[in-house]
Short mmCIF file of C-alpha atoms in Angstrom, two decimals:
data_model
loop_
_atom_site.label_atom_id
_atom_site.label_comp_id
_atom_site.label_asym_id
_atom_site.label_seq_id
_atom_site.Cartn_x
_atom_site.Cartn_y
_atom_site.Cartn_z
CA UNK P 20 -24.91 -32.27 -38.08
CA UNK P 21 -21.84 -33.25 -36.09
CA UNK P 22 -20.61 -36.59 -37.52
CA UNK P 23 -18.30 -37.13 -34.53
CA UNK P 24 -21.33 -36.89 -32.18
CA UNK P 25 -22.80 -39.54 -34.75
CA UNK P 26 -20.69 -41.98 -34.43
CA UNK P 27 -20.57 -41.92 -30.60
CA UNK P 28 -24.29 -41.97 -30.57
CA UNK P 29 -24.04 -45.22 -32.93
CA UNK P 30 -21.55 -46.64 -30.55
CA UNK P 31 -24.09 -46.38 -27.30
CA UNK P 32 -26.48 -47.69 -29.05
CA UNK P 33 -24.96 -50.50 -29.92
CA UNK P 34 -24.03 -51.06 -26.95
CA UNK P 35 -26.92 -50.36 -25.23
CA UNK P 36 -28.85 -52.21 -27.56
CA UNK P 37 -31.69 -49.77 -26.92
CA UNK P 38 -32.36 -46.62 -28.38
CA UNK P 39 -34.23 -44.97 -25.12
CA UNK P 40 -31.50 -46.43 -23.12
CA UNK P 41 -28.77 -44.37 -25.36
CA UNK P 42 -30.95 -41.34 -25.08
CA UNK P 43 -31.17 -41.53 -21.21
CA UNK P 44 -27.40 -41.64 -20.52
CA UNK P 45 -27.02 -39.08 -23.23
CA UNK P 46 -29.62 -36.73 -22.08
CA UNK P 47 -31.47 -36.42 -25.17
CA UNK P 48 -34.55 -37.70 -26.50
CA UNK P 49 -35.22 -40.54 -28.71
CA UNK P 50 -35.84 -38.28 -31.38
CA UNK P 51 -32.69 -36.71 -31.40
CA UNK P 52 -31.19 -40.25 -31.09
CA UNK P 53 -32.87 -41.69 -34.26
CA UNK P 54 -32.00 -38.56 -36.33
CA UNK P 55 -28.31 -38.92 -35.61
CA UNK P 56 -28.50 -43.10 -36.86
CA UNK P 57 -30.81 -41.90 -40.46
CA UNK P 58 -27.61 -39.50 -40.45
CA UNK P 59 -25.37 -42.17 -39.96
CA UNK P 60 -26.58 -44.00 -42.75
CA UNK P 61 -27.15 -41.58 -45.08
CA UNK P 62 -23.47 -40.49 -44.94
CA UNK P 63 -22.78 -44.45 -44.76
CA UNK P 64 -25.08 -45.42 -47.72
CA UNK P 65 -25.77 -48.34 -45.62
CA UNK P 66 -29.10 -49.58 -43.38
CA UNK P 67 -27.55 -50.07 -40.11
CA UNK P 68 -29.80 -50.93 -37.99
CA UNK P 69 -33.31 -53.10 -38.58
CA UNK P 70 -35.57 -52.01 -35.55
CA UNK P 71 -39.30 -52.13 -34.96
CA UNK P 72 -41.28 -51.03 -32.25
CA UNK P 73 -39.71 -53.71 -29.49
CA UNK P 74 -36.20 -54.97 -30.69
CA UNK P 75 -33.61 -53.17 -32.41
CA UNK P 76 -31.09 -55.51 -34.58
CA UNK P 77 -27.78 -54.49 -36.59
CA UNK P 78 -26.91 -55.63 -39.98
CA UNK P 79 -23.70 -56.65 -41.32
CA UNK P 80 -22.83 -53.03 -42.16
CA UNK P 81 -23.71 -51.81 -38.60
CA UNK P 82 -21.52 -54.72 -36.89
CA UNK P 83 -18.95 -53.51 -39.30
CA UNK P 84 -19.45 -49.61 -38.68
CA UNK P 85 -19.73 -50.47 -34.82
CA UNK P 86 -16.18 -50.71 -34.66
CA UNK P 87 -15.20 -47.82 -36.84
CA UNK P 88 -16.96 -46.15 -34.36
CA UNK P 89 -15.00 -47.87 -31.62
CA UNK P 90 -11.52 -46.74 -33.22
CA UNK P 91 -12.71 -43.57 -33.91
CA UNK P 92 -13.72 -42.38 -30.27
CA UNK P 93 -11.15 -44.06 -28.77
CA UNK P 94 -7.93 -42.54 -31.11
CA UNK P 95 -10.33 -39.16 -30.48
CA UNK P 96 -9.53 -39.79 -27.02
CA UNK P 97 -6.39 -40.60 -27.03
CA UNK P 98 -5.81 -37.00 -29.12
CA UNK P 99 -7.25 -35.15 -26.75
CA UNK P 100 -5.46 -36.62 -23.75
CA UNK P 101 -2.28 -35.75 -25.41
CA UNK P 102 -2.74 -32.02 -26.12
CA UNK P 103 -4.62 -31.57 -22.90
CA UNK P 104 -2.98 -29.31 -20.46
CA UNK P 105 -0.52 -31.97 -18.80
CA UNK P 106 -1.30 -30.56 -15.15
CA UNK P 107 -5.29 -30.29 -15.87
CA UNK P 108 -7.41 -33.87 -16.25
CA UNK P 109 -10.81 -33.04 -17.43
CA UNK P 110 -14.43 -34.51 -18.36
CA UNK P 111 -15.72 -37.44 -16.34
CA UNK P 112 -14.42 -40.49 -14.81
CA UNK P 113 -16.78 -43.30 -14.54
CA UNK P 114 -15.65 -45.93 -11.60
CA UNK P 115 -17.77 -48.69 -10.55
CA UNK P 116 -16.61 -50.47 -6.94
CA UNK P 117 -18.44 -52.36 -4.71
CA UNK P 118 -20.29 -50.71 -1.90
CA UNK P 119 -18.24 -52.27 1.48
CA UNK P 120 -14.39 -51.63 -0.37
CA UNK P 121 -15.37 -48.18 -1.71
CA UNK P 122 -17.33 -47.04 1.83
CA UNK P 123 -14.55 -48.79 3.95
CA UNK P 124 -11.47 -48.29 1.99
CA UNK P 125 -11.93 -46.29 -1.10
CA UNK P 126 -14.01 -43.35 0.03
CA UNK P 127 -11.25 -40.95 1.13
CA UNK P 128 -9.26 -42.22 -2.06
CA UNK P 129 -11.72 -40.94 -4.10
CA UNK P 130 -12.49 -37.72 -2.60
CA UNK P 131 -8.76 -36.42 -2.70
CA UNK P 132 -7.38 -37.49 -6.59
CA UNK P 133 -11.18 -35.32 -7.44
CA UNK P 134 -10.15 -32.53 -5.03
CA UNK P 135 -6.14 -33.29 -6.77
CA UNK P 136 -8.00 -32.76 -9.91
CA UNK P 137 -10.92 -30.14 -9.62
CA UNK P 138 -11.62 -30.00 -13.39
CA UNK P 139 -12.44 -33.77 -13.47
CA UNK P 140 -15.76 -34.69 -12.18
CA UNK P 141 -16.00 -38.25 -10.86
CA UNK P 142 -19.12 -40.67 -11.33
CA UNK P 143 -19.23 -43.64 -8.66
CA UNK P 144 -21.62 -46.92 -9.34
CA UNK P 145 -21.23 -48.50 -5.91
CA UNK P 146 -22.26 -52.35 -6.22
CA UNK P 147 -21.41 -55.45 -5.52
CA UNK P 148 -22.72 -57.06 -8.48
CA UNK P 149 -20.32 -57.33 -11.75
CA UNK P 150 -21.09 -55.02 -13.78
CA UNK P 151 -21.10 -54.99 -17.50
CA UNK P 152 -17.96 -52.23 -18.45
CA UNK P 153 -18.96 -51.79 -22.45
CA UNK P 154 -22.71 -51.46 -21.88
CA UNK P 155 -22.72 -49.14 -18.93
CA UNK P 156 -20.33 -46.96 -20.00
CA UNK P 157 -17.50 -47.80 -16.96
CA UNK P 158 -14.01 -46.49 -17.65
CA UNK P 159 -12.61 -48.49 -14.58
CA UNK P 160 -13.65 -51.34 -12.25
CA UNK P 161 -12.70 -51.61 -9.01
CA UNK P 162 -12.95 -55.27 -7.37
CA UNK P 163 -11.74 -57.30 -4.61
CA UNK P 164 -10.98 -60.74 -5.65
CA UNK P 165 -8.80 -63.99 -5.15
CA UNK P 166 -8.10 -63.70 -9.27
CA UNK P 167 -10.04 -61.79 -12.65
CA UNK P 168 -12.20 -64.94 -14.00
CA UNK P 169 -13.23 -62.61 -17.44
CA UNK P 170 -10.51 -62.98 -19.80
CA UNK P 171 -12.10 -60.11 -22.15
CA UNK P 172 -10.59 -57.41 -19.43
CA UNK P 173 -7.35 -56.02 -18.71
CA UNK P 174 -7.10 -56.57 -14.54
CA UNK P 175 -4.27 -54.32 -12.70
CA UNK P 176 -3.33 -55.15 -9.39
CA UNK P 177 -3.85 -51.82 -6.92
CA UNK P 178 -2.68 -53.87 -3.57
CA UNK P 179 -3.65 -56.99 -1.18
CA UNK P 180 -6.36 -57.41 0.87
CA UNK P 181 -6.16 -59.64 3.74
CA UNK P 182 -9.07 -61.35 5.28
CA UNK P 183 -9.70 -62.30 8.77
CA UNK P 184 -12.22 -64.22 10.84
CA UNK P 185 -14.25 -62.34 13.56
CA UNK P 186 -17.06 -62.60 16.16
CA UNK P 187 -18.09 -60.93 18.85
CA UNK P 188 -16.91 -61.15 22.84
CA UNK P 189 -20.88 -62.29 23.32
CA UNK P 190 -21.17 -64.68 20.88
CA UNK P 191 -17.52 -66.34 22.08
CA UNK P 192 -18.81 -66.51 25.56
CA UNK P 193 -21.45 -68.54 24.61
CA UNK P 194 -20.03 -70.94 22.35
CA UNK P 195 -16.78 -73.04 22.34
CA UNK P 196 -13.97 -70.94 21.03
CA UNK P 197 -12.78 -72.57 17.30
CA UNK P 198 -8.63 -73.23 17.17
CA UNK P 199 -9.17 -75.23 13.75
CA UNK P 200 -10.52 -74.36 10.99
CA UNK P 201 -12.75 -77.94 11.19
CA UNK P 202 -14.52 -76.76 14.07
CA UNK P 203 -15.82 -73.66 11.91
CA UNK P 204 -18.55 -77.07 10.42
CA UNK P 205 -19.89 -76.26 13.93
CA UNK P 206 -20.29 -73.11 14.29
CA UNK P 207 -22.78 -70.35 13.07
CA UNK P 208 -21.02 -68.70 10.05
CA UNK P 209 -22.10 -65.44 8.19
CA UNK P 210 -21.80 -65.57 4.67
CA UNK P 211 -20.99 -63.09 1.97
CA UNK P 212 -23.07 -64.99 -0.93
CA UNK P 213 -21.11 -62.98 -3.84
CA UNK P 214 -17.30 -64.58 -2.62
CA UNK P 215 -16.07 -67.11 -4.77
CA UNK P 216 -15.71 -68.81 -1.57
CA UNK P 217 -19.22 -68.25 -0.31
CA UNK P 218 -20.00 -71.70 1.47
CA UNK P 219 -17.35 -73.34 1.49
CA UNK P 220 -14.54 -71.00 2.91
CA UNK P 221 -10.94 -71.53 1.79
CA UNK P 222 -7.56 -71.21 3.63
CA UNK P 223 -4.14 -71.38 3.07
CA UNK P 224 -2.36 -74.55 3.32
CA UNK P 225 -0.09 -75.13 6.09
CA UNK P 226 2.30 -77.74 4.96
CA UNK P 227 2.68 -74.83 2.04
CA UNK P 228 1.39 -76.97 -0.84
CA UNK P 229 -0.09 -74.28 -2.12
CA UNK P 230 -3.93 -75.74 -2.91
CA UNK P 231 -6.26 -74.49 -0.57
CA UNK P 232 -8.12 -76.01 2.12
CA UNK P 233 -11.87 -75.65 1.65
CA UNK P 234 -14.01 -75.54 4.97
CA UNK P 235 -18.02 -75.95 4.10
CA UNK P 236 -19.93 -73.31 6.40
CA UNK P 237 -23.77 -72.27 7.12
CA UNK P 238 -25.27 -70.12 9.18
CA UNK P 239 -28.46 -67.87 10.09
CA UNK P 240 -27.55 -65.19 7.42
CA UNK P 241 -26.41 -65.14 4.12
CA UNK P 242 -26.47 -61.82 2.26
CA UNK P 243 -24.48 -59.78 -0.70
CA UNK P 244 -23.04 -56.88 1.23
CA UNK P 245 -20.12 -57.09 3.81
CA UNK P 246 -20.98 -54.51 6.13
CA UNK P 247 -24.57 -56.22 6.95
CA UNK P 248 -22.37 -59.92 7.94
CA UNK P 249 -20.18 -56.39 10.04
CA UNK P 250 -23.00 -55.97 11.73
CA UNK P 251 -24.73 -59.21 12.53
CA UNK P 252 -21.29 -60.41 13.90
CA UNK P 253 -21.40 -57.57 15.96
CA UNK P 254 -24.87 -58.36 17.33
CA UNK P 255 -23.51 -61.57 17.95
CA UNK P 256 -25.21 -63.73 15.24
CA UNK P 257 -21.89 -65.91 14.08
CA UNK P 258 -18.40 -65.87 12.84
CA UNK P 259 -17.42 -63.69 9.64
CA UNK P 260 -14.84 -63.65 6.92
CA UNK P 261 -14.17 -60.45 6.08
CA UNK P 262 -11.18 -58.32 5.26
CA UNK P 263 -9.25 -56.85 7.92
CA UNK P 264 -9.44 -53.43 6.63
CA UNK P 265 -13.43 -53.65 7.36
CA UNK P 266 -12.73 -53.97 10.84
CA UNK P 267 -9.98 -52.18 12.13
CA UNK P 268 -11.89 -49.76 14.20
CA UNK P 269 -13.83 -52.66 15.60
CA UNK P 270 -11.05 -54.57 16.23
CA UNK P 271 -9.29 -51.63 18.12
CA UNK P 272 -13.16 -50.92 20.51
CA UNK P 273 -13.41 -54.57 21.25
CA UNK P 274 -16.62 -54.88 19.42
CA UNK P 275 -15.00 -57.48 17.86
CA UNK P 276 -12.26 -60.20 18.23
CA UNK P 277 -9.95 -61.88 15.37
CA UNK P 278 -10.20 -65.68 15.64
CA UNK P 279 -6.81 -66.91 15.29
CA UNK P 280 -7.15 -70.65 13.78
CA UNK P 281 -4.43 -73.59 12.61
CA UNK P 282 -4.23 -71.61 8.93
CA UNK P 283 -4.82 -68.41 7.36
CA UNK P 284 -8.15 -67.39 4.69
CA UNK P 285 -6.88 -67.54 1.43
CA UNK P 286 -6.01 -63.67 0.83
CA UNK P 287 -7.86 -60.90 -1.84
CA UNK P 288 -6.35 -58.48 -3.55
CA UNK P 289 -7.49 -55.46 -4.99
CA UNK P 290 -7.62 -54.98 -8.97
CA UNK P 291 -8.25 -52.23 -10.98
CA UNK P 292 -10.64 -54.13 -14.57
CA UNK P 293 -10.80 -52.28 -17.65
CA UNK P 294 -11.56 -53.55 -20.90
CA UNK P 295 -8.86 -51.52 -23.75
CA UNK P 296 -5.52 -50.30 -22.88
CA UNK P 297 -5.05 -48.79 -26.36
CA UNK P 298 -8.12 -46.22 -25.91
CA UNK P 299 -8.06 -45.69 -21.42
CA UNK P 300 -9.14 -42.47 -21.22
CA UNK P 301 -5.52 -40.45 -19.38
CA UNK P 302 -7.89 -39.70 -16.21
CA UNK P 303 -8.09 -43.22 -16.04
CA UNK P 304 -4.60 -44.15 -16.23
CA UNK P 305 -3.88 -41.71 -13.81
CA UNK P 306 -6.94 -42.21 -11.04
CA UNK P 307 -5.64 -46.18 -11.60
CA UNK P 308 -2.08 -44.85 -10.75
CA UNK P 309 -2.97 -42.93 -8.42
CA UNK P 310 -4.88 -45.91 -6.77
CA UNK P 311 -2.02 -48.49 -6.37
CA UNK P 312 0.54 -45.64 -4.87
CA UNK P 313 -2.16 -44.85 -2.08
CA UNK P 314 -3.02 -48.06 -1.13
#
C-alpha cells in the first residue's frame, strides 16, 4: 500500500473528524478509508484511533502521529514545489471568498492567473460565512475586513477597500437628505448582519483621534449578503454601507447616489488568511502574489 497516501488519509481524517467525510472529499469509499488507518497502525504498532459506530476519537499515539502526518505532507509539498517546472504551477488551488467580493471584484482575478496558469485547476467556496481552513481543506482565504480577529492564521494584506453610503434618487426624494452621520438614527438603514459593524455603523473620526465614531442603525432588512442590501437600496428600501467597488456601475447610471456625510465609514481592506507559511502550497504563494499586484 502507499504509505504516503496513508498518512494524508490519517491527516483528513483527523481533521475531518469523520471517516465518511474523509472519504467524500477523497473520492473513495469508507472502506478504502478504514483500510488505509488498520495500515497506519500496523506499520505504527500503535491503535490510533478508538471509533464506534457514531464517534470516532484519537488516542495519544494518533494526536502524536497527527502531526507527523502534518510535517510530512507539508515538507512533501514543499519538495515538489521546488523541482516543479518553475514556469508550470500544477494540482489544485482551493480559495474560499465571500460571494459579493469574489462576484464584484474577484471574478475576473480569478479567471485570468487560471487561464495564466492552465495546468492549475482552481476550486472556489464562495461564502460569506468564516470558514474553517484545516477542516475544509482551504489553501487560502480571501476576506474583507476592518482587521483578522483569529490569531491561529497568517493574514496578508492584498489592498483597501473603501466603503461608502448609498440610496437611491427615490428614496432621497422622499425623505430628508442626511449631512451627519446622527441623522442616519432616523433613517431606514440596510444592514449587512455579518460586518463587525452590523448595527451600529462606525466612522472615522474627524478631529483625527483615531477611535471611531459608532452610529446605531435599523431598518426593514437585515441580511448576510451585500448584493441583496445592492438591491433593496436600489428599490428604494433605505440607506446602505457598502464598498464602493460594489457600486461603481450604479453610481456611474444614477441608480444610485453616494451620501456624502460630516465623516467617512471606517475603511476595509482586503486580506489574503492562511493558516502555515512553512508548508503554502507555491500556487498559493503565487495566486496570493498575484492577488495584491492586481488589485
Amino acid at each position: 500500500m502507499d504509505r504516503l497516501k496513508g498518512v494524508e488519509y490519517f491527516r483528513r481524517v483527523y481533521e475531518l473528524g469523520s471517516f465518511t467525510a474523509a472519504a467524500n472529499e477523497l473520492q473513495c469509499s469508507n472502506a478504502v478509508i478504514s483500510k488505509y488507518i488498520r495500515y497506519m497502525e500496523s506499520w505504527t504498532g500503535s491503535k490510533l484511533i478508538n471509533r464506534n459506530t457514531r464517534t470516532i476519537s484519537f488516542t495519544d499515539e494518533g494526536e502524536r502521529f497527527y502531526r507527523y502526518c502534518v510535517s510530512v505532507t507539508g515538507q512533501t509539498r514543499e519538495l515538489l514545489d521546488a523541482v516543479a517546472d518553475a514556469d508550470n504551477l500544477t494540482g489544485t488551488l482551493v480559495v474560499a471568498s465571500p460571494v459579493s467580493l469574489s462576484i464584484a471584484v474577484l471574478s475576473p482575478l480569478f479567471i485570468r492567473f487560471q487561464k495564466e496558469n492552465p495546468s492549475l485547476s482552481i476550486r472556489l467556496q464562495m461564502s460569506d460565512q468564516l470558514t474553517d481552513l484545516v477542516g475544509s481543506g482551504v489553501d487560502v482565504a480571501i476576506r474583507g475586513v476592518e482587521a483578522p480577529e483569529d490569531s491561529s492564521l497568517i493574514a496578508a494584506r492584498l489592498g483597501a477597500l473603501d466603503r461608502i453610503l448609498v440610496a437611491s434618487p427615490g428614496y432621497l426624494e422622499n425623505a430628508t437628505v442626511p449631512t451627519s452621520i446622527a441623522h442616519l438614527r432616523s433613517h431606514k438603514c440596510l444592514v449587512y448582519s455579518l460586518s463587525s459593524d452590523a448595527n451600529q455603523w462606525e466612522f472615522m473620526s474627524p478631529t483625527g483621534s483615531g477611535k471611531p465614531i459608532a452610529v446605531e442603525v435599523e431598518g426593514p432588512l437585515v441580511a448576510d449578503n451585500s448584493m441583496i442590501l445592492i438591491e433593496a437600496a436600489k428599490a428604494g428600501l433605505g440607506i446602505a454601507m457598502v464598498p464602493r467597488a460594489y457600486v461603481n456601475a450604479d453610481l456611474k447610471n444614477g441608480s444610485l447616489q453616494q451620501l456624502k456625510l460630516d465623516a467617512d465609514p471606517v475603511p476595509r481592506s482586503i486580506y489574503a488568511m492562511y493558516s502555515d507559511r512553512r508548508y503554502l502550497p507555491r500556487r498559493a504563494r503565487e495566486f496570493i502574489d498575484f492577488i495584491r499586484k492586481s488589485l
